[in-house]
XYZ file of C-alpha atoms in Angstrom:
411
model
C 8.603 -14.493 36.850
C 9.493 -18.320 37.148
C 7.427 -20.731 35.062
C 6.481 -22.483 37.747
C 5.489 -19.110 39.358
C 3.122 -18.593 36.234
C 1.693 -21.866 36.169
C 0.572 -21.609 39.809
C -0.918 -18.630 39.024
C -3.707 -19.493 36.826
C -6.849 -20.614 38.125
C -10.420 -21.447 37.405
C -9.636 -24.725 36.028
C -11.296 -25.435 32.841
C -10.677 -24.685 28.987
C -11.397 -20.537 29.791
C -9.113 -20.689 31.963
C -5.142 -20.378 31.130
C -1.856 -18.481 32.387
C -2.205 -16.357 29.234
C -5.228 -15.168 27.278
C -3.957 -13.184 23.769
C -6.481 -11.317 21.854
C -6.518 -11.521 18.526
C -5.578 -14.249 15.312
C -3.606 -12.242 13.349
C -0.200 -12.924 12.886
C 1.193 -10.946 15.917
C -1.239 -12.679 18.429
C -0.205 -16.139 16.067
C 3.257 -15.410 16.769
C 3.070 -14.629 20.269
C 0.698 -17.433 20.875
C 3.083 -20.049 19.389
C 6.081 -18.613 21.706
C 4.258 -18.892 25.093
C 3.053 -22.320 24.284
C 5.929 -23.760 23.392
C 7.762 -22.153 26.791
C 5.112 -24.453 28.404
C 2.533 -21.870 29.136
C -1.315 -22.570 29.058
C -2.695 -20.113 26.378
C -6.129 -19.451 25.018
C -6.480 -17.060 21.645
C -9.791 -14.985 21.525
C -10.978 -13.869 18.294
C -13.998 -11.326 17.689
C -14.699 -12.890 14.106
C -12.417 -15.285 12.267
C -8.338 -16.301 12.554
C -6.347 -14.333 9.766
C -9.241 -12.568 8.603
C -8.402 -8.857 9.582
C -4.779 -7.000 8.704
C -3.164 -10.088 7.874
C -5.233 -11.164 5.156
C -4.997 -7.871 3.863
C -1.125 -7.270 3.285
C 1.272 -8.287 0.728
C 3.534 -9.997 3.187
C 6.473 -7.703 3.226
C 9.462 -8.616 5.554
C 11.844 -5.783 4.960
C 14.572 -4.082 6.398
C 14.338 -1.306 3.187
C 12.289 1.218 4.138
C 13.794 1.379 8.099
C 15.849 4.520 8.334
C 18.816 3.756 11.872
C 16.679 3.108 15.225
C 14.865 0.770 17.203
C 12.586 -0.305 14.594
C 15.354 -1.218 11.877
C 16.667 -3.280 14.705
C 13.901 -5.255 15.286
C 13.365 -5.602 11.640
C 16.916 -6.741 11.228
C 16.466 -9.295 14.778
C 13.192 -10.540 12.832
C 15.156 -11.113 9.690
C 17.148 -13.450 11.350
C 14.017 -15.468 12.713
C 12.336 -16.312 9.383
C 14.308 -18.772 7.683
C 14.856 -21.188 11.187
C 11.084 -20.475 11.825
C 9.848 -20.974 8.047
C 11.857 -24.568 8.382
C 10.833 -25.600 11.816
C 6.873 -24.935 11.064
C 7.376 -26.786 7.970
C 9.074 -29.888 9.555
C 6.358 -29.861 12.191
C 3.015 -29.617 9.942
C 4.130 -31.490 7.306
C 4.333 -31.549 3.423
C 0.454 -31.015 3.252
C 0.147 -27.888 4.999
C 0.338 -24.596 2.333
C 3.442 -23.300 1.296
C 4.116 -20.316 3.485
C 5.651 -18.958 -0.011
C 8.686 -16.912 1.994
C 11.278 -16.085 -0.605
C 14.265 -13.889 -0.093
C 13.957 -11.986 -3.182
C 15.482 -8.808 -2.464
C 14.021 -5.281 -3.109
C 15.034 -2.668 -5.058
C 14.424 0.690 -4.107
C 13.992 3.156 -7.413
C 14.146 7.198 -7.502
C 11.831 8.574 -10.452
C 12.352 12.239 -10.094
C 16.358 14.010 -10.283
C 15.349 15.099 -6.908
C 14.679 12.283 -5.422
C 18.221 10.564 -6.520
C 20.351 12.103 -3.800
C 17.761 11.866 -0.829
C 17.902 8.124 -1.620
C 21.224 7.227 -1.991
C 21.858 9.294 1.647
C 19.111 7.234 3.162
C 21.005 4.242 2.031
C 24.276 5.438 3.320
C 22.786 6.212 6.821
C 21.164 2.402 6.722
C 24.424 0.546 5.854
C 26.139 2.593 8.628
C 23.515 0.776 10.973
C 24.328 -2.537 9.141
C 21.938 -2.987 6.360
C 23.359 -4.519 2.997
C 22.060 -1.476 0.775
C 23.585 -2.070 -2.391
C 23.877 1.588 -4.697
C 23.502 0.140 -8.036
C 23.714 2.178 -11.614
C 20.469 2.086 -14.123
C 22.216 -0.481 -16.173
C 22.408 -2.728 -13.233
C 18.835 -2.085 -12.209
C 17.877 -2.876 -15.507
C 19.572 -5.881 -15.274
C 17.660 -6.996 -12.182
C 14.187 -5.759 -13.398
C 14.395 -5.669 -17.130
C 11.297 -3.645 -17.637
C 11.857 -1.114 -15.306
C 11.699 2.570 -16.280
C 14.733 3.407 -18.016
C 14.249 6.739 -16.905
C 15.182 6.276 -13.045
C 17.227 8.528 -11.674
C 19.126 6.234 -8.895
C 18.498 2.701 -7.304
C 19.791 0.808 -4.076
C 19.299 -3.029 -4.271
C 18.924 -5.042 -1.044
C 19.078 -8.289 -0.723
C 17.742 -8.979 2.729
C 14.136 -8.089 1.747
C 12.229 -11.292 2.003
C 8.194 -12.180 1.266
C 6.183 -14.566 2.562
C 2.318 -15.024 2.166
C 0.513 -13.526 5.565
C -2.590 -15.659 6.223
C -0.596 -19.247 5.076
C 2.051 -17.915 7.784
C -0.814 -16.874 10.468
C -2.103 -19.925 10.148
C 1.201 -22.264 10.222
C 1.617 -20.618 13.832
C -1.305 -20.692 14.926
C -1.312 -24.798 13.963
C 1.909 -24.641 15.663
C 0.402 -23.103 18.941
C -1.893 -25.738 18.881
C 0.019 -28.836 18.569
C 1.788 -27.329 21.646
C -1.493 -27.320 23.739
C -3.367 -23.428 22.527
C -6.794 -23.091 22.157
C -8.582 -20.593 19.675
C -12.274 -19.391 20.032
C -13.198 -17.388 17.101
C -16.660 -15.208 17.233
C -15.491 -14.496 20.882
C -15.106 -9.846 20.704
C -13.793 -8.982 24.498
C -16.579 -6.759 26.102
C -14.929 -5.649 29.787
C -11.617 -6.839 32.092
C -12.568 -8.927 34.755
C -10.333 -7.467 37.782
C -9.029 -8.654 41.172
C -10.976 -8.107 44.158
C -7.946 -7.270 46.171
C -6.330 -5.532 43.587
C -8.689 -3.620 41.193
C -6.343 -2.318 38.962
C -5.159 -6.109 37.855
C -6.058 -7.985 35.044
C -7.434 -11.235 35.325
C -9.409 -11.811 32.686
C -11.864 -11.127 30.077
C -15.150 -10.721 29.658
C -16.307 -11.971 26.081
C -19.591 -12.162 23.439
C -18.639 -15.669 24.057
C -18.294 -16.212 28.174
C -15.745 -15.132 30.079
C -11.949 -16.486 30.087
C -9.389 -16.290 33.097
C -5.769 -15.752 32.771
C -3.265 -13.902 35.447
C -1.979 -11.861 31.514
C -3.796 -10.643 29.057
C -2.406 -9.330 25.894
C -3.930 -7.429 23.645
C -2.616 -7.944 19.828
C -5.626 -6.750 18.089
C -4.090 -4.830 15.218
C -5.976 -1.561 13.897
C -8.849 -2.948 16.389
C -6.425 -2.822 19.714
C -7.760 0.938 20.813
C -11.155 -0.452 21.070
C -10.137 -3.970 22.783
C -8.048 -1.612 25.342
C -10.478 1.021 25.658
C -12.978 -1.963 26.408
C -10.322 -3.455 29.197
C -10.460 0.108 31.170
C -6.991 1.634 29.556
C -6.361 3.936 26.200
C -4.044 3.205 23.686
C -3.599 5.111 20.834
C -3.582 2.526 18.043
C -5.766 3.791 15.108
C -6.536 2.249 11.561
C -4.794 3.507 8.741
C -6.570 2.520 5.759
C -4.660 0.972 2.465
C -5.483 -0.193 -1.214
C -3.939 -2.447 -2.939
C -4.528 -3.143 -7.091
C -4.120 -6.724 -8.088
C -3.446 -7.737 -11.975
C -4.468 -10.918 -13.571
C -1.821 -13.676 -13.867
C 0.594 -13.099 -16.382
C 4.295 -14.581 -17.317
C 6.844 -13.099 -14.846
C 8.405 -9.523 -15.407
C 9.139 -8.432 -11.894
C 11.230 -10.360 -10.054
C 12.091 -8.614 -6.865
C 9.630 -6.179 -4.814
C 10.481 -2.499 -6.410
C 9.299 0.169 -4.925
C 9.700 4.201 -4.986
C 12.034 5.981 -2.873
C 9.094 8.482 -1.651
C 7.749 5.166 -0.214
C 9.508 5.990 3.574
C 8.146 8.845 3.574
C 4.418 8.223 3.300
C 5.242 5.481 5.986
C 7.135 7.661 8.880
C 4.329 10.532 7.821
C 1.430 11.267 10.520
C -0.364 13.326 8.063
C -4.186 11.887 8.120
C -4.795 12.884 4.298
C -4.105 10.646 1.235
C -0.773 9.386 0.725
C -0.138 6.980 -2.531
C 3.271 6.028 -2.754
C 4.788 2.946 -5.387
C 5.202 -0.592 -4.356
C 5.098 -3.357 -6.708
C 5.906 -6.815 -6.466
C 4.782 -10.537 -8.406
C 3.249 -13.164 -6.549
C 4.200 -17.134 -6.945
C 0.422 -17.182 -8.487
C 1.754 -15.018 -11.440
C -0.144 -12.148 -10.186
C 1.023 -8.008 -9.727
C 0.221 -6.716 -6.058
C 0.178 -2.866 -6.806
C 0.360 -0.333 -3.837
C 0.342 1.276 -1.892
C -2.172 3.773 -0.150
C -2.535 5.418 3.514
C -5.401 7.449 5.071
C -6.344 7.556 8.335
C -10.575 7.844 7.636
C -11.508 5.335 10.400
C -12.601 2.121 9.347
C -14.542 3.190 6.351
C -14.363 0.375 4.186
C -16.051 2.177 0.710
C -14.109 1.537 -2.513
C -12.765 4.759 -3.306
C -11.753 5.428 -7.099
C -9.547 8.345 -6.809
C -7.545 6.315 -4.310
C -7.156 3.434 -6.880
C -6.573 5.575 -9.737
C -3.859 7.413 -7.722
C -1.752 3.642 -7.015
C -1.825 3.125 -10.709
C -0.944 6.032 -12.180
C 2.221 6.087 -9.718
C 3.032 2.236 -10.423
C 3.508 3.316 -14.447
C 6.331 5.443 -13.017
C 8.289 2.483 -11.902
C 6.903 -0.211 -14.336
C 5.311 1.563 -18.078
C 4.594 -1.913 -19.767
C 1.613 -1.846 -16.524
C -0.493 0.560 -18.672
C -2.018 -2.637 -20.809
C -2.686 -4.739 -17.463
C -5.938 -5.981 -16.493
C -6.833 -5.473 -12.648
C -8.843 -8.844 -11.481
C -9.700 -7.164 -8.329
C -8.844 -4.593 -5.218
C -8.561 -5.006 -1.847
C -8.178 -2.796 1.346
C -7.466 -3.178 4.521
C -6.447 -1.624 7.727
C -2.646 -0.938 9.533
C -2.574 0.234 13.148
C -1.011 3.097 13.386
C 0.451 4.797 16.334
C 1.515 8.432 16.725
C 5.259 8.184 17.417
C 5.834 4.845 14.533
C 6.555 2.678 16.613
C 4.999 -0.936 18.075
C 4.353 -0.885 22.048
C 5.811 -4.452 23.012
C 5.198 -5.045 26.941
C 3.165 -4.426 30.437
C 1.585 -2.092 30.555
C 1.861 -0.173 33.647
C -1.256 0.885 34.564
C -2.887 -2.139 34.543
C -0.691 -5.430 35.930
C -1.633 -8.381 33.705
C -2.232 -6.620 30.906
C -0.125 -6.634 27.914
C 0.498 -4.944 24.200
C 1.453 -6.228 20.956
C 0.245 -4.173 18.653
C 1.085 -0.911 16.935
C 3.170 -1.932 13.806
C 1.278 -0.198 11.334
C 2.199 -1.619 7.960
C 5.288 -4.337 9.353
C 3.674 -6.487 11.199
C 4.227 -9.189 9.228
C 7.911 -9.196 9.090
C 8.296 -7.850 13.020
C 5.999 -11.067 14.009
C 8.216 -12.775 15.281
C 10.578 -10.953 16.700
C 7.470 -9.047 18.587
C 6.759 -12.588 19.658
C 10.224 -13.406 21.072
C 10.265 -10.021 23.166
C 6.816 -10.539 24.499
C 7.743 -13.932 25.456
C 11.174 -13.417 27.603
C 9.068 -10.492 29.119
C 6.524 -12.197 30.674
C 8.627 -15.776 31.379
C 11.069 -12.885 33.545
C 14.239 -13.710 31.116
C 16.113 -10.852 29.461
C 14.618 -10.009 25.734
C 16.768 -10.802 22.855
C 16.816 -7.324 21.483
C 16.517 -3.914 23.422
C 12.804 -3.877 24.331
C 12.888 -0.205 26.001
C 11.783 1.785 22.683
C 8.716 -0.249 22.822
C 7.949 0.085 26.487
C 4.020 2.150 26.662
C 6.011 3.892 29.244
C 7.901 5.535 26.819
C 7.898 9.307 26.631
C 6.621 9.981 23.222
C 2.787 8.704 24.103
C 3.040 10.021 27.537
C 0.534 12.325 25.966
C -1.603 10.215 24.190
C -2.103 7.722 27.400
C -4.973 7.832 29.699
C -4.910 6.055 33.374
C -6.504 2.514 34.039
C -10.189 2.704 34.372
């Protein structure tokens, strides 16, 4: 549709109203809020309590192409990769010196077997990756130890790669969303989205929301709630099954550095690509520029229970010693959980939805949302401006036959 044709659209003249309403201040609705603004779209964020206070203040910030095995997803991942370091520079020309260090850093990760069986499954993983264009690097134990000297000595393989990047989540939710705002977005926080206001003529289109806050008008709506989208959709008249996906996450006090790129277990794809609702703990371990140890990782889909569970913990750290012994003597400062939104077939839904015209997804990501940000951004955008995407947005369509049976019709 022609910007012009967008901008005509919109109506209700007022600050709640706007040619596109996103819901939701995480980093996906940051990223895709920052896009349409700066195409020269109106746009209004809507967030039920504060901005960067749900999954994105909860994750370690991973942008990684590592744990993708060949498909749509590695694509993306390997599209976003190429976003980071242009976006990481413009948002830091354009807010200045003062604004937080969004702490990316292209540090690499190293992927580590621990068991003799898990050697061979790894290295074939890597294969299949660098025939999709990853640089997975097979490196011998001496070489590993070389790039983490106190790794276990008693790994069985390792593949290094040096695309995987970090950055800090909330100081890069909140660079966009600055971003979005110096080019003319609005954000209302303590504003949850009740109903869909609909079209007379039309009733199965969009045209706005009803909030705890008022009500906002915009011909497109998109939903990038994270873990929360099911509700925010099932609240708009549609279903979409995005569910939480709980995850722990042990942090150490500050100490001099002794890991130096995020190291991780090869059973680590696994618990990601699994739909199995029990307890999964898998080994992810990384330093922070504070001088801190993130130490993960957990997943179990138990709603949004939020209770501190010790067996979970205890589970992370006795896997971590696996990968990293001289851990045994660290002190933990603190925990912290949070929730991924997880969808049935792993994969993000990106696009109309086409039950309900005006209405939009972003959400889905599960545990990359960080590092697919902007790349979800980018597709989301050329969608709804009518240009063609920059990467193959079909796999991501709701249309797509793997939830055909998890989808419900427009209410």
């Amino acid at each position: 549709m022609p910007l012009g044709t967008l901008r005509a659209t919109a109506h209700h003249a007022g600050a709640r109203s706007a040619d596109v309403i996103v819901i939701g201040a995480g980093i996906i609705g940051a990223a895709c809020a920052r896009s349409l603004a700066r195409s020269g779209l109106s746009v209004i964020v809507l967030e039920r309590s504060a901005a960067a206070s749900g999954t994105s203040a909860k994750g370690e910030g991973n942008l990684l192409v590592s744990d993708k095995g060949p498909g749509a997803e590695l694509r993306l991942a390997q599209y976003a990769g190429s976003l980071w370091p242009s976006v990481v520079a413009e948002l830091r020309t354009e807010l200045g010196p003062d604004f937080p260090s969004l702490e990316y850093e292209r540090k690499g990760g190293l992927v580590v077997a621990t068991t003799d069986a898990g050697a061979a499954p790894l290295l074939a993983f890597a294969a299949g990756q660098r025939a999709a264009g990853v640089d997975a690097l097979p490196v011998g134990i001496e070489e590993a130890l070389e790039l983490e000297p106190e790794l276990n000595p008693a790994a069985t393989a390792a593949v290094f790669y040096p695309d995987d990047a970090q950055v800090q989540p909330v100081a890069a939710t909140e660079a966009l969303l600055a971003s979005a705002r110096r080019s003319g977005a609005t954000v209302h926080i303590d504003a949850r989205v009740t109903g869909a206001i609909r079209s007379q003529l039309h009733p199965d289109t969009v045209t706005g929301v009803r909030t705890t806050a008022g009500e906002f008008h915009a011909p497109h709506v998109i939903v990038a709630a994270g873990p929360w989208s099911g509700e925010v959709a099932e609240a708009l008249g549609v279903s979409l099954p995005v569910r939480p996906r709980r995850g722990m996450v042990l942090v150490t006090t500050r100490m001099p550095h002794r890991i130096f790129h995020k190291v991780y277990d090869g059973d680590y794809f696994g618990a990601t690509q699994s739909s199995d609702a029990a307890l999964q703990t898998s080994s992810v371990v990384e330093s922070t520029a504070a001088g801190t140890v993130l130490i993960g990782s957990s997943r179990e889909q138990i709603g949004f229970d939020e209770r501190l569970r010790v067996e979970v913990l205890r589970g992370i750290a006795a896997k971590s010693l696996r990968l990293f012994p001289f851990l045994e003597n660290a002190s933990i400062m603190r925990t912290y959980g949070g929730f991924r939104p997880f969808m049935p077939d792993h994969l993000p839904v990106i696009g109309a939805d086409h039950r309900a015209p005006g209405l939009w997804h972003a959400s889905g990501h599960e545990g990359a949302g960080i590092g697919l940000s902007l790349a979800t951004a980018e597709i989301l955008a050329a969608q709804l401006l009518g240009t063609t995407p920059p990467t193959d947005a079909a796999p991501f369509s709701l249309a797509r036959a793997s939830l055909a049976p998890h989808l419900g019709s427009a209410a």
